Amino acid sequence: AVSGGELLLARRIGIDARKIVLSGVAKRNDELSLAILEDILALQAESVGELSRIADEARRLGRRARVSV
């Protein structure tokens, strides 16, 4: 998936969250939160800055995020 909308659509049609990777540039914080809460396979970090934002969002949610770089 390359957006929160695609992630929601994939989940809505029954795709297992553990088979979804969220990639794409300029992911918004709400998309990061959604991916973390849905417990997807991985968030593709596109930069060091985005990796930091993912970590911050996971910490805020009290969750762990699986990340690929």
mmCIF file of C-alpha atoms in Angstrom:
data_model
loop_
_atom_site.group_PDB
_atom_site.id
_atom_site.type_symbol
_atom_site.label_atom_id
_atom_site.label_comp_id
_atom_site.label_asym_id
_atom_site.label_seq_id
_atom_site.Cartn_x
_atom_site.Cartn_y
_atom_site.Cartn_z
ATOM 1 C CA ALA A 1 0.000 0.000 0.000
ATOM 2 C CA VAL A 2 1.233 3.517 -0.655
ATOM 3 C CA SER A 3 -1.342 5.431 1.382
ATOM 4 C CA GLY A 4 -3.587 5.138 4.396
ATOM 5 C CA GLY A 5 -6.546 4.864 2.030
ATOM 6 C CA GLU A 6 -5.015 1.870 0.255
ATOM 7 C CA LEU A 7 -4.192 0.305 3.612
ATOM 8 C CA LEU A 8 -7.804 0.690 4.761
ATOM 9 C CA LEU A 9 -9.100 -0.708 1.465
ATOM 10 C CA ALA A 10 -6.801 -3.724 1.696
ATOM 11 C CA ARG A 11 -7.979 -4.435 5.247
ATOM 12 C CA ARG A 12 -11.637 -3.878 4.283
ATOM 13 C CA ILE A 13 -11.444 -6.529 1.547
ATOM 14 C CA GLY A 14 -9.866 -9.011 3.928
ATOM 15 C CA ILE A 15 -6.146 -8.839 3.280
ATOM 16 C CA ASP A 16 -4.234 -9.985 6.352
ATOM 17 C CA ALA A 17 -2.438 -7.041 7.973
ATOM 18 C CA ARG A 18 0.690 -9.185 8.289
ATOM 19 C CA LYS A 19 0.917 -9.247 4.481
ATOM 20 C CA ILE A 20 0.849 -5.455 4.047
ATOM 21 C CA VAL A 21 3.836 -3.140 3.707
ATOM 22 C CA LEU A 22 3.164 0.600 3.719
ATOM 23 C CA SER A 23 5.610 2.413 1.473
ATOM 24 C CA GLY A 24 5.559 5.672 -0.405
ATOM 25 C CA VAL A 25 7.064 9.053 0.275
ATOM 26 C CA ALA A 26 5.666 11.730 2.596
ATOM 27 C CA LYS A 27 3.561 9.477 4.817
ATOM 28 C CA ARG A 28 1.400 11.541 7.156
ATOM 29 C CA ASN A 29 1.396 10.902 10.915
ATOM 30 C CA ASP A 30 -2.176 9.607 10.756
ATOM 31 C CA GLU A 31 -1.051 7.038 8.167
ATOM 32 C CA LEU A 32 1.835 5.985 10.391
ATOM 33 C CA SER A 33 -0.549 5.611 13.340
ATOM 34 C CA LEU A 34 -2.996 3.580 11.274
ATOM 35 C CA ALA A 35 -0.256 1.234 10.082
ATOM 36 C CA ILE A 36 1.058 0.767 13.615
ATOM 37 C CA LEU A 37 -2.403 0.166 15.083
ATOM 38 C CA GLU A 38 -3.306 -2.268 12.292
ATOM 39 C CA ASP A 39 -0.080 -4.155 13.116
ATOM 40 C CA ILE A 40 0.986 -4.432 9.478
ATOM 41 C CA LEU A 41 4.016 -6.416 8.329
ATOM 42 C CA ALA A 42 6.211 -3.329 7.923
ATOM 43 C CA LEU A 43 6.427 0.387 7.385
ATOM 44 C CA GLN A 44 8.995 1.252 4.712
ATOM 45 C CA ALA A 45 11.062 4.148 6.110
ATOM 46 C CA GLU A 46 12.026 6.424 3.231
ATOM 47 C CA SER A 47 14.459 8.580 5.250
ATOM 48 C CA VAL A 48 16.145 8.910 8.621
ATOM 49 C CA GLY A 49 13.619 11.615 9.478
ATOM 50 C CA GLU A 50 10.703 9.331 8.684
ATOM 51 C CA LEU A 51 12.269 6.548 10.740
ATOM 52 C CA SER A 52 12.355 8.945 13.682
ATOM 53 C CA ARG A 53 8.700 9.912 13.118
ATOM 54 C CA ILE A 54 7.704 6.224 13.038
ATOM 55 C CA ALA A 55 9.529 5.614 16.320
ATOM 56 C CA ASP A 56 7.893 8.664 17.907
ATOM 57 C CA GLU A 57 4.433 7.605 16.758
ATOM 58 C CA ALA A 58 4.905 4.029 17.987
ATOM 59 C CA ARG A 59 6.108 5.330 21.344
ATOM 60 C CA ARG A 60 3.096 7.667 21.582
ATOM 61 C CA LEU A 61 0.760 4.724 20.881
ATOM 62 C CA GLY A 62 2.589 2.387 23.269
ATOM 63 C CA ARG A 63 3.187 -0.048 20.418
ATOM 64 C CA ARG A 64 6.063 -1.467 18.423
ATOM 65 C CA ALA A 65 6.362 -0.809 14.721
ATOM 66 C CA ARG A 66 8.005 -3.189 12.291
ATOM 67 C CA VAL A 67 10.131 -1.163 9.893
ATOM 68 C CA SER A 68 12.056 -1.850 6.721
ATOM 69 C CA VAL A 69 14.668 0.529 5.375
#
